[in-house]
Short mmCIF file of C-alpha atoms in Angstrom, two decimals:
data_model
loop_
_atom_site.label_atom_id
_atom_site.label_comp_id
_atom_site.label_asym_id
_atom_site.label_seq_id
_atom_site.Cartn_x
_atom_site.Cartn_y
_atom_site.Cartn_z
CA MET A 1 -9.92 120.20 49.48
CA SER A 2 -9.39 124.01 49.24
CA ASN A 3 -5.93 123.83 47.68
CA GLU A 4 -6.54 126.81 45.42
CA LYS A 5 -7.24 129.38 48.23
CA THR A 6 -4.75 132.24 47.88
CA ILE A 7 -4.56 132.59 51.62
CA THR A 8 -3.19 129.01 52.11
CA PRO A 9 0.51 128.91 51.66
CA ALA A 10 1.73 126.08 49.22
CA LEU A 11 3.95 124.65 51.96
CA THR A 12 3.93 125.43 55.74
CA LEU A 13 6.65 124.43 58.04
CA ARG A 14 5.94 124.73 61.74
CA ASN A 15 8.78 124.39 64.40
CA VAL A 16 10.41 121.55 62.32
CA THR A 17 13.20 119.75 64.05
CA LYS A 18 15.10 116.69 62.60
CA ARG A 19 17.75 114.79 64.51
CA PHE A 20 19.94 111.93 63.28
CA ASP A 21 21.69 109.21 65.37
CA GLY A 22 25.22 109.23 63.90
CA ALA A 23 28.32 107.32 64.98
CA SER A 24 29.34 110.45 67.04
CA GLY A 25 26.05 110.53 68.85
CA ARG A 26 22.91 112.53 68.23
CA VAL A 27 23.21 115.39 65.65
CA THR A 28 20.41 117.94 65.18
CA ALA A 29 20.37 118.58 61.58
CA VAL A 30 17.76 121.32 61.58
CA GLU A 31 16.16 122.98 64.60
CA ASP A 32 12.85 124.81 64.96
CA ILE A 33 12.39 125.86 61.56
CA SER A 34 8.97 127.69 60.73
CA LEU A 35 8.36 128.96 57.27
CA ASP A 36 5.62 129.63 54.69
CA VAL A 37 6.17 129.04 51.21
CA ARG A 38 3.67 131.02 48.95
CA GLU A 39 1.95 129.51 45.93
CA GLY A 40 3.97 130.26 42.86
CA GLU A 41 7.06 131.49 44.74
CA PHE A 42 10.57 130.67 44.00
CA LEU A 43 12.11 130.10 47.41
CA VAL A 44 15.93 129.47 47.89
CA LEU A 45 17.36 127.96 50.95
CA VAL A 46 21.07 128.92 51.23
CA GLY A 47 23.72 128.07 53.68
CA PRO A 48 27.11 126.42 54.20
CA SER A 49 27.46 122.71 54.43
CA GLY A 50 26.01 121.29 57.64
CA CYS A 51 23.11 123.89 57.75
CA GLY A 52 20.65 121.04 57.17
CA LYS A 53 19.31 122.50 53.89
CA SER A 54 19.32 119.17 52.17
CA THR A 55 17.75 117.56 55.15
CA LEU A 56 15.08 120.16 54.96
CA LEU A 57 14.38 119.28 51.44
CA SER A 58 14.22 115.57 52.14
CA LEU A 59 11.59 116.49 54.87
CA LEU A 60 9.57 118.34 52.39
CA ALA A 61 9.69 115.51 49.86
CA GLY A 62 8.65 113.08 52.46
CA LEU A 63 11.87 111.01 52.09
CA GLU A 64 12.56 111.70 55.85
CA HIS A 65 10.24 112.37 58.78
CA THR A 66 10.33 115.07 61.27
CA ASN A 67 11.02 114.50 64.90
CA GLU A 68 9.20 117.62 65.99
CA GLY A 69 6.92 120.05 64.37
CA SER A 70 4.91 119.64 61.20
CA ILE A 71 4.98 120.10 57.42
CA LEU A 72 1.81 120.89 55.60
CA LEU A 73 1.20 120.86 51.80
CA GLY A 74 -1.73 123.11 51.51
CA GLU A 75 -3.69 121.67 54.40
CA GLU A 76 -2.50 118.08 54.14
CA PRO A 77 0.36 117.01 56.30
CA VAL A 78 3.36 115.66 54.37
CA ARG A 79 3.84 112.01 55.52
CA SER A 80 5.38 110.23 52.48
CA PRO A 81 6.77 110.97 49.01
CA GLY A 82 4.21 112.06 46.49
CA ARG A 83 3.90 113.23 42.95
CA ASP A 84 2.69 116.61 44.33
CA ARG A 85 6.37 117.29 45.34
CA LEU A 86 8.84 116.20 42.81
CA VAL A 87 12.63 116.34 43.43
CA MET A 88 15.44 117.13 41.27
CA PHE A 89 18.65 115.86 42.72
CA GLN A 90 22.28 116.97 42.71
CA GLN A 91 23.08 114.13 40.32
CA ASP A 92 20.65 113.82 37.51
CA ALA A 93 19.11 110.37 38.78
CA LEU A 94 18.01 109.53 35.28
CA PHE A 95 17.41 105.89 34.84
CA PRO A 96 20.25 104.54 32.52
CA TRP A 97 17.99 101.81 31.16
CA LEU A 98 15.40 104.07 29.68
CA ASN A 99 15.92 106.56 26.92
CA VAL A 100 15.28 110.28 27.34
CA LEU A 101 11.53 110.22 26.44
CA ASP A 102 10.80 107.20 28.70
CA ASN A 103 12.65 108.76 31.54
CA VAL A 104 10.37 111.81 31.25
CA LEU A 105 7.39 109.46 30.78
CA PHE A 106 8.23 107.60 33.99
CA GLY A 107 6.46 109.90 36.35
CA LEU A 108 3.62 110.53 33.83
CA ARG A 109 2.89 106.83 33.53
CA LEU A 110 2.22 106.70 37.34
CA LYS A 111 -0.69 109.09 36.82
CA PRO A 112 -3.69 106.85 36.20
CA ASP A 113 -6.03 109.47 35.00
CA LEU A 114 -4.07 110.29 31.92
CA THR A 115 -4.20 108.66 28.54
CA GLU A 116 -0.94 107.50 26.89
CA ALA A 117 -1.43 109.99 24.20
CA GLU A 118 -1.75 112.88 26.73
CA ARG A 119 1.41 111.58 28.62
CA LEU A 120 3.40 111.63 25.33
CA GLU A 121 2.14 114.97 24.40
CA SER A 122 3.06 116.27 27.90
CA ALA A 123 6.62 114.61 27.82
CA ARG A 124 7.36 116.06 24.45
CA TYR A 125 6.20 119.51 25.49
CA TYR A 126 8.41 119.62 28.60
CA LEU A 127 11.43 118.20 26.50
CA SER A 128 10.92 121.07 24.05
CA LEU A 129 10.68 123.43 26.89
CA VAL A 130 14.16 122.50 28.01
CA GLY A 131 15.39 122.55 24.59
CA LEU A 132 15.85 118.84 23.91
CA ALA A 133 13.04 117.78 21.65
CA ASP A 134 15.52 116.32 19.25
CA LYS A 135 17.03 113.95 21.88
CA GLU A 136 14.16 111.98 22.99
CA LYS A 137 15.63 108.67 21.60
CA ALA A 138 19.07 109.17 23.20
CA ARG A 139 20.27 107.24 26.18
CA PRO A 140 21.27 109.42 29.28
CA HIS A 141 24.95 108.43 28.89
CA GLU A 142 25.03 109.93 25.40
CA LEU A 143 24.22 113.41 26.83
CA SER A 144 26.46 116.05 28.43
CA GLY A 145 25.88 116.76 32.18
CA GLY A 146 23.94 119.92 31.47
CA MET A 147 21.67 118.12 29.01
CA ARG A 148 21.08 115.29 31.45
CA GLN A 149 20.01 117.83 34.17
CA ARG A 150 17.72 119.46 31.63
CA VAL A 151 16.13 116.06 31.06
CA ALA A 152 15.83 115.68 34.83
CA LEU A 153 14.07 118.98 34.93
CA ALA A 154 11.61 118.02 32.29
CA ARG A 155 11.04 114.75 34.15
CA SER A 156 10.23 116.66 37.43
CA LEU A 157 8.13 119.26 35.62
CA ALA A 158 6.08 116.78 33.39
CA PRO A 159 3.78 115.31 35.92
CA ASN A 160 2.94 118.85 36.94
CA PRO A 161 3.79 118.72 40.57
CA ARG A 162 2.37 121.37 42.94
CA VAL A 163 5.88 122.03 44.22
CA LEU A 164 9.37 121.34 42.53
CA LEU A 165 12.07 120.67 45.08
CA MET A 166 15.57 121.11 43.77
CA ASP A 167 18.58 119.77 45.81
CA GLU A 168 21.69 121.67 44.54
CA PRO A 169 20.92 120.61 40.87
CA PHE A 170 23.59 122.83 39.34
CA SER A 171 26.50 122.21 41.63
CA ALA A 172 28.14 119.34 39.48
CA LEU A 173 27.93 121.52 36.26
CA ASP A 174 30.53 123.82 34.82
CA ALA A 175 29.99 127.40 35.10
CA LEU A 176 29.02 128.07 31.52
CA THR A 177 26.41 125.37 31.45
CA ARG A 178 25.21 126.48 34.92
CA ASP A 179 24.63 130.19 33.66
CA GLN A 180 22.62 128.90 30.64
CA LEU A 181 20.52 126.79 33.04
CA TYR A 182 19.77 129.74 35.32
CA GLY A 183 18.24 131.40 32.16
CA ASP A 184 16.33 128.39 31.11
CA LEU A 185 14.93 127.85 34.61
CA GLN A 186 13.80 131.34 35.12
CA LYS A 187 12.01 131.25 31.63
CA ILE A 188 10.28 128.13 32.67
CA PHE A 189 9.37 129.62 36.09
CA THR A 190 7.99 132.75 34.49
CA LYS A 191 5.94 130.67 32.02
CA ARG A 192 4.64 128.01 34.37
CA LYS A 193 4.45 129.94 37.64
CA LYS A 194 5.39 126.83 39.58
CA THR A 195 6.11 126.83 43.34
CA ILE A 196 9.91 126.01 43.49
CA ILE A 197 12.20 125.34 46.45
CA LEU A 198 15.73 125.31 45.58
CA VAL A 199 18.61 124.31 47.97
CA THR A 200 22.15 125.72 47.28
CA HIS A 201 25.35 126.69 48.87
CA ASN A 202 25.99 129.27 46.11
CA ILE A 203 24.88 132.66 47.31
CA ARG A 204 25.04 134.38 43.80
CA GLU A 205 22.81 131.45 42.38
CA ALA A 206 20.44 131.96 45.28
CA VAL A 207 20.01 135.61 44.66
CA CYS A 208 19.92 135.19 40.87
CA LEU A 209 17.00 132.76 41.06
CA GLY A 210 15.04 133.39 44.21
CA ASP A 211 12.09 135.52 45.06
CA ARG A 212 12.97 134.99 48.59
CA VAL A 213 16.36 133.81 49.92
CA VAL A 214 16.39 132.05 53.35
CA LEU A 215 19.77 132.02 54.95
CA LEU A 216 20.59 129.09 57.25
CA SER A 217 23.51 128.75 59.60
CA PRO A 218 24.99 125.34 60.58
CA HIS A 219 25.07 123.19 63.84
CA PRO A 220 22.21 122.99 64.21
CA GLY A 221 20.51 124.24 61.06
CA ARG A 222 18.55 127.35 61.75
CA ILE A 223 16.92 130.20 59.81
CA ARG A 224 18.94 133.25 60.35
CA GLU A 225 17.59 135.91 57.97
CA VAL A 226 15.16 136.10 55.05
CA PHE A 227 15.90 138.35 52.09
CA GLU A 228 13.20 139.52 49.51
CA ILE A 229 14.85 139.79 46.20
CA ASN A 230 13.00 142.22 44.12
CA LEU A 231 15.06 142.37 41.05
CA PRO A 232 13.29 142.09 37.65
CA ARG A 233 13.36 138.87 35.73
CA PRO A 234 15.12 137.54 33.71
CA ARG A 235 18.17 138.17 35.94
CA ARG A 236 21.65 137.62 34.76
CA ILE A 237 24.18 136.25 37.06
CA ASN A 238 26.75 138.93 36.29
CA ASP A 239 24.28 141.79 36.88
CA PRO A 240 26.05 144.32 39.22
CA GLU A 241 22.90 145.06 41.28
CA LEU A 242 22.56 141.26 41.79
CA ALA A 243 26.31 140.94 42.75
CA SER A 244 25.88 143.65 45.47
CA LEU A 245 22.83 141.92 46.91
CA ALA A 246 24.80 138.64 46.97
CA ALA A 247 27.52 140.53 48.75
CA LYS A 248 25.03 141.73 51.53
CA VAL A 249 23.85 138.03 51.90
CA THR A 250 27.49 136.78 52.19
CA THR A 251 28.21 139.46 54.76
CA ALA A 252 25.17 138.35 56.83
CA LEU A 253 26.23 134.82 56.57
CA SER A 254 29.80 135.34 57.80
CA SER A 255 28.54 137.55 60.61
CA HIS A 256 26.15 134.74 61.84
CA LEU A 257 28.95 132.24 61.44
CA ASN A 258 31.25 134.36 63.66
CA ASP A 259 28.34 134.60 66.16
CA GLY A 260 28.42 130.91 66.46
CA ILE A 261 32.11 130.80 67.03
CA ASN A 262 32.28 133.72 69.58
CA GLY A 263 29.08 133.70 71.60
CA GLY A 264 26.94 130.70 70.63
CA PRO A 265 23.93 130.74 68.56
CA HIS A 266 21.06 133.23 69.26
CA ALA A 267 17.83 132.36 67.31
CA MET B 1 45.38 99.55 18.09
CA THR B 2 44.46 102.61 16.19
CA GLU B 3 43.00 102.66 12.63
CA SER B 4 46.14 103.69 10.76
CA THR B 5 46.35 105.00 7.34
CA GLU B 6 49.27 102.80 6.51
CA ALA B 7 48.78 100.56 3.55
CA HIS B 8 49.83 97.31 5.28
CA MET B 9 47.14 97.60 7.94
CA PRO B 10 44.40 95.68 6.01
CA LYS B 11 46.99 92.78 5.53
CA MET B 12 47.70 92.51 9.15
CA LYS B 13 44.06 92.24 9.97
CA LEU B 14 43.68 89.44 7.45
CA ALA B 15 46.62 87.67 9.07
CA ARG B 16 44.82 87.53 12.42
CA PRO B 17 42.70 84.31 11.82
CA VAL B 18 45.31 82.87 9.57
CA ILE B 19 48.10 82.30 12.07
CA PRO B 20 45.87 80.46 14.71
CA THR B 21 44.52 78.30 11.79
CA ILE B 22 47.89 77.33 10.75
CA LEU B 23 49.10 76.67 14.20
CA ALA B 24 46.05 74.48 14.95
CA LEU B 25 46.61 72.49 11.82
CA ALA B 26 50.28 72.05 12.58
CA PHE B 27 49.28 70.86 16.16
CA LEU B 28 46.83 68.32 14.80
CA GLY B 29 49.17 67.24 12.10
CA GLY B 30 52.00 66.78 14.64
CA TRP B 31 49.66 64.83 17.00
CA GLU B 32 48.48 62.61 14.16
CA TRP B 33 52.11 61.96 13.13
CA PHE B 34 53.12 61.01 16.67
CA VAL B 35 50.32 58.45 16.97
CA ARG B 36 50.64 57.03 13.51
CA THR B 37 54.36 56.49 13.97
CA GLY B 38 53.80 54.67 17.20
CA HIS B 39 55.50 57.26 19.42
CA VAL B 40 52.35 57.24 21.63
CA ASN B 41 50.09 54.38 22.36
CA GLU B 42 46.97 54.75 20.32
CA VAL B 43 44.78 53.25 22.97
CA LEU B 44 45.76 55.99 25.32
CA VAL B 45 45.85 58.88 22.85
CA PRO B 46 43.63 58.39 19.84
CA ALA B 47 44.71 60.18 16.56
CA PRO B 48 42.76 63.17 15.62
CA SER B 49 41.60 61.39 12.46
CA HIS B 50 40.05 58.80 14.52
CA ILE B 51 38.25 61.35 16.62
CA PHE B 52 36.81 63.03 13.66
CA LYS B 53 35.86 59.61 12.29
CA TRP B 54 33.95 58.91 15.50
CA PHE B 55 32.40 62.39 15.36
CA TYR B 56 31.26 61.86 11.71
CA GLU B 57 29.90 58.32 12.45
CA SER B 58 28.03 59.33 15.58
CA LEU B 59 26.68 62.34 13.86
CA THR B 60 25.38 60.42 10.82
CA ASN B 61 23.89 57.56 13.10
CA GLY B 62 22.04 60.17 15.10
CA GLU B 63 23.75 58.96 18.35
CA LEU B 64 25.45 62.23 19.06
CA LEU B 65 22.52 64.47 18.23
CA SER B 66 20.17 62.52 20.40
CA ALA B 67 22.56 62.54 23.43
CA THR B 68 23.21 66.29 22.83
CA TRP B 69 19.43 66.86 22.76
CA VAL B 70 18.86 64.90 25.95
CA THR B 71 21.63 66.72 27.74
CA MET B 72 20.57 70.15 26.57
CA ARG B 73 16.93 69.51 27.55
CA ARG B 74 18.01 68.64 30.97
CA LEU B 75 20.24 71.73 31.10
CA MET B 76 17.66 74.12 29.91
CA ILE B 77 14.89 72.72 32.10
CA GLY B 78 17.10 72.43 35.31
CA PHE B 79 18.53 75.96 34.59
CA ALA B 80 15.17 77.51 33.99
CA ILE B 81 13.77 75.93 37.31
CA GLY B 82 17.02 77.11 39.08
CA ALA B 83 16.66 80.66 37.81
CA ALA B 84 13.00 80.73 38.41
CA LEU B 85 13.53 79.81 42.03
CA GLY B 86 16.65 81.78 42.38
CA VAL B 87 15.55 85.34 41.27
CA PRO B 88 12.54 85.65 43.78
CA LEU B 89 14.64 84.07 46.49
CA GLY B 90 17.45 86.41 45.94
CA ALA B 91 15.03 89.39 45.94
CA LEU B 92 13.47 88.26 49.14
CA CYS B 93 17.02 87.87 50.55
CA ALA B 94 17.80 91.47 49.65
CA ARG B 95 14.47 92.86 50.83
CA VAL B 96 14.18 91.08 54.23
CA ARG B 97 16.96 91.10 56.75
CA TRP B 98 16.26 87.86 58.60
CA ILE B 99 15.94 85.98 55.27
CA ARG B 100 19.33 87.33 54.28
CA ASP B 101 20.70 86.22 57.54
CA THR B 102 19.40 82.67 57.16
CA LEU B 103 18.78 81.66 53.56
CA GLY B 104 21.32 84.08 52.27
CA VAL B 105 24.09 82.65 54.40
CA LEU B 106 22.85 79.24 53.50
CA ALA B 107 23.05 80.03 49.80
CA LEU B 108 26.49 81.27 50.20
CA GLY B 109 27.57 78.06 51.92
CA LEU B 110 25.75 75.74 49.47
CA GLN B 111 27.22 77.58 46.50
CA THR B 112 30.68 76.32 47.53
CA LEU B 113 29.47 72.81 47.66
CA PRO B 114 30.04 71.11 44.21
CA SER B 115 26.71 70.01 43.18
CA VAL B 116 27.89 66.42 42.47
CA CYS B 117 27.80 66.05 46.07
CA TRP B 118 23.99 66.05 45.83
CA VAL B 119 23.98 62.98 43.65
CA PRO B 120 23.62 60.28 46.45
CA LEU B 121 20.65 62.08 47.99
CA ALA B 122 19.21 62.75 44.67
CA LEU B 123 19.25 59.17 43.73
CA LEU B 124 17.85 58.13 46.97
CA TRP B 125 15.07 60.55 46.79
CA PHE B 126 14.22 60.38 43.22
CA GLY B 127 15.64 57.10 41.87
CA GLN B 128 17.61 56.72 38.53
CA GLU B 129 15.06 59.16 36.92
CA GLU B 130 15.14 62.33 35.00
CA SER B 131 14.10 64.28 38.18
CA ALA B 132 17.27 63.18 39.99
CA VAL B 133 19.51 64.83 37.36
CA LEU B 134 17.28 67.86 37.27
CA PHE B 135 17.54 68.12 40.92
CA VAL B 136 21.31 68.24 40.78
CA VAL B 137 21.32 70.68 38.01
CA VAL B 138 18.85 72.99 40.01
CA MET B 139 21.10 72.66 43.04
CA GLY B 140 24.00 73.79 40.90
CA THR B 141 22.18 76.85 39.50
CA VAL B 142 19.91 78.21 42.21
CA TRP B 143 22.48 79.22 44.82
CA ALA B 144 24.52 81.31 42.50
CA VAL B 145 21.54 83.04 41.13
CA VAL B 146 20.20 83.72 44.69
CA ILE B 147 23.52 85.38 45.62
CA ALA B 148 23.88 87.29 42.34
CA VAL B 149 20.30 88.66 42.62
CA GLN B 150 20.66 89.50 46.30
CA GLU B 151 23.98 91.28 45.75
CA SER B 152 22.83 93.28 42.71
CA VAL B 153 19.65 94.40 44.21
CA LEU B 154 21.41 95.47 47.52
CA SER B 155 23.77 97.50 45.33
CA VAL B 156 21.19 99.37 43.48
CA GLN B 157 22.00 103.14 43.71
CA PRO B 158 19.85 104.61 46.52
CA LEU B 159 19.27 107.72 44.26
CA TYR B 160 17.39 105.72 41.80
CA LEU B 161 15.05 104.55 44.57
CA ARG B 162 14.64 108.05 45.90
CA ALA B 163 13.89 109.30 42.46
CA GLY B 164 11.43 106.57 41.77
CA MET B 165 9.73 107.13 45.28
CA THR B 166 9.26 110.86 44.61
CA MET B 167 7.68 110.20 41.27
CA GLY B 168 5.15 107.96 43.09
CA SER B 169 6.67 104.54 42.36
CA LYS B 170 6.32 101.94 45.27
CA GLY B 171 5.74 98.32 45.98
CA TRP B 172 5.62 96.07 42.73
CA HIS B 173 6.00 98.93 40.46
CA MET B 174 9.22 99.94 42.14
CA TRP B 175 10.48 96.39 41.85
CA SER B 176 9.61 95.89 38.28
CA HIS B 177 10.44 99.43 36.91
CA VAL B 178 13.34 100.55 39.05
CA ILE B 179 14.98 97.76 41.14
CA PHE B 180 15.07 94.89 38.58
CA PRO B 181 16.12 97.06 35.60
CA ALA B 182 18.83 98.73 37.69
CA ALA B 183 20.08 95.24 38.94
CA LEU B 184 19.67 93.57 35.58
CA PRO B 185 23.57 93.51 34.51
CA GLY B 186 24.35 91.94 37.86
CA ILE B 187 21.57 89.42 37.57
CA VAL B 188 22.61 88.31 34.16
CA SER B 189 26.17 87.92 35.28
CA GLY B 190 24.80 85.62 38.07
CA MET B 191 22.81 83.84 35.51
CA LYS B 192 25.83 83.24 33.48
CA GLN B 193 27.69 81.71 36.51
CA GLY B 194 24.57 79.67 37.32
CA TRP B 195 24.54 78.40 33.84
CA ALA B 196 28.27 77.35 34.08
CA PHE B 197 27.72 75.60 37.44
CA ALA B 198 24.53 73.79 35.99
CA TRP B 199 26.57 72.60 32.98
CA ARG B 200 29.44 71.19 35.20
CA SER B 201 27.00 69.48 37.64
CA LEU B 202 24.99 67.95 34.79
CA MET B 203 28.06 66.45 33.26
CA ALA B 204 29.10 65.01 36.56
CA ALA B 205 25.77 63.74 37.29
CA GLU B 206 25.60 62.08 33.82
CA ILE B 207 29.00 60.41 34.00
CA PHE B 208 28.56 59.02 37.50
CA VAL B 209 24.99 58.02 37.34
CA VAL B 210 23.22 55.76 34.92
CA ILE B 211 19.90 57.52 34.27
CA LEU B 212 17.45 55.01 32.90
CA THR B 213 15.19 57.80 31.17
CA GLY B 214 17.75 59.28 28.71
CA PHE B 215 21.22 58.82 27.24
CA GLY B 216 23.09 62.08 27.44
CA LEU B 217 26.46 63.42 26.53
CA GLY B 218 27.99 62.34 29.86
CA SER B 219 26.60 58.86 29.54
CA LEU B 220 28.20 58.66 26.08
CA LEU B 221 31.44 59.67 27.61
CA HIS B 222 31.11 57.16 30.23
CA ALA B 223 30.21 54.54 27.53
CA GLY B 224 33.43 55.52 25.66
CA ARG B 225 35.44 54.88 28.89
CA GLU B 226 33.85 51.43 29.44
CA LEU B 227 34.56 50.39 25.89
CA LEU B 228 38.06 51.89 26.18
CA ARG B 229 37.35 53.94 23.21
CA MET B 230 39.24 57.15 23.84
CA ASP B 231 38.24 58.57 20.49
CA GLN B 232 34.75 58.71 21.77
CA VAL B 233 35.84 60.02 25.07
CA MET B 234 37.67 62.80 23.60
CA GLY B 235 35.16 63.44 20.79
CA VAL B 236 32.42 63.88 23.54
CA MET B 237 34.85 66.25 25.47
CA ALA B 238 35.11 68.48 22.48
CA VAL B 239 31.32 68.61 22.10
CA VAL B 240 30.97 69.51 25.77
CA VAL B 241 33.55 72.39 25.25
CA GLY B 242 31.76 73.47 22.08
CA VAL B 243 28.28 73.60 23.82
CA GLY B 244 29.71 75.58 26.67
CA LEU B 245 31.43 77.96 24.47
CA LEU B 246 28.40 78.44 22.26
CA ALA B 247 26.13 79.22 25.13
CA ASP B 248 28.66 82.06 26.13
CA VAL B 249 29.38 83.37 22.62
CA ILE B 250 25.85 83.19 21.37
CA PHE B 251 23.76 84.07 24.23
CA PHE B 252 25.53 85.46 27.47
CA ALA B 253 28.21 87.52 26.12
CA PRO B 254 26.13 89.48 23.61
CA LEU B 255 23.52 90.02 26.21
CA GLU B 256 25.98 91.26 28.83
CA ARG B 257 27.68 93.52 26.26
CA TRP B 258 24.26 94.92 25.07
CA LEU B 259 23.25 95.73 28.66
CA ARG B 260 26.60 97.44 29.51
CA ARG B 261 26.62 99.39 26.23
CA SER B 262 23.15 100.63 26.26
CA ARG B 263 23.84 102.05 29.82
CA GLY B 264 27.18 103.64 28.74
CA LEU B 265 29.20 101.37 31.03
CA GLU B 266 31.23 100.08 28.00
CA ARG B 267 31.98 101.30 24.58
#
């Protein structure tokens, strides 16, 4: 395997289409998506509800399968879920029957090549990275929503996946906690240089976190525009430059939405 | 009730067990008086003092302890077999559609059948032996457990399964580390119900059937009836109530409370 070649993107999507058979007939969730995700890139998929961004993430995770097109991780096609692509969900999805440390250890314990001591060391390292070193014996329900999402982040990072997939992980949190987590996540991203794909409907969040922001439009979900965000890190959500960039993305989004209403979609 | 600072609060707390005790003593005293003064026929309703006397005598001559032991052993073995069969069958019902549509539906039906109804068949198949009672107890337990396990496995949050899958859990690991722990509170409730059914069915079997291999509490109650010794009948009834309560108070209730508390489902 030549995973480390810099020319090979971390993830490659080629003409990906996914349809669902719902109660009201066949729905095309995403249509003809082609995208390269660079190694070590923070990519954000943004768009209104119905643009298929969560579906896209499930496809990348291997939890769903494409109808057409292909998804490659490095050079390997994605067929099933795997530890190389860990997912952080909208709800924290922590296991309530395990304490914080055992939750973080869950994925690590599925890596047979590690010793138990290495697993513990790794789990504690990531817990301290998210600032929860002193909470390892706590049960998930004893933590606040923000802390739980931090544990979920540590749990996703600990097995050292090649790609971290984040499905609106901040949307259920209050604004203050969210701003704090934007800072934490950027710090970790800068430190660990992980490939991250984040899905959100919050454009400010997208511009604040992403190296690249991919704008999707709904019915069916398609890529409309890709924005390179070259602001220096760490970025603050209230930064005026960031705000004006976000406004640009918002304008682009509403013009595409009007397109859809007036003249039908043009890809 | 809140922990008030008022001085009379500790007194109120002390009063709590006092009032029921006084009322119980008054009830027993009144009962004793009614029987002694001939207002009620002593053959039909024995005086509490006679019941206590029987209790003391059968306790000292070992009759009661040996009968309780015989019954408890049957209950434990029958319940263990029922649970050991019920858990995998319930899991199978949850996992495989056609098994749910066949065995699952059968379980639902047989659960409504009072397990005394199995007595004639059990006698025919096994004779007046230990195995006949065990069969009746197993039939009382197994269906309740099957249904409880099936329902609680089916209602495990899909999010936990997705989280487990992305971390590389599958097959037996998924069952033992995600599905069963997640379903455990429901499974324990089902076991508790299975235990209650087993207890009832065992009493019915012991009262109706002369089992040659052991003299249990039900047989003791039946013997009391034949001898027209209602003190014995009522004494055994009290013991049966006591055993049932003990199983709940000592075993199931704390287990359920611990499971719920440790997951933050109850304070």
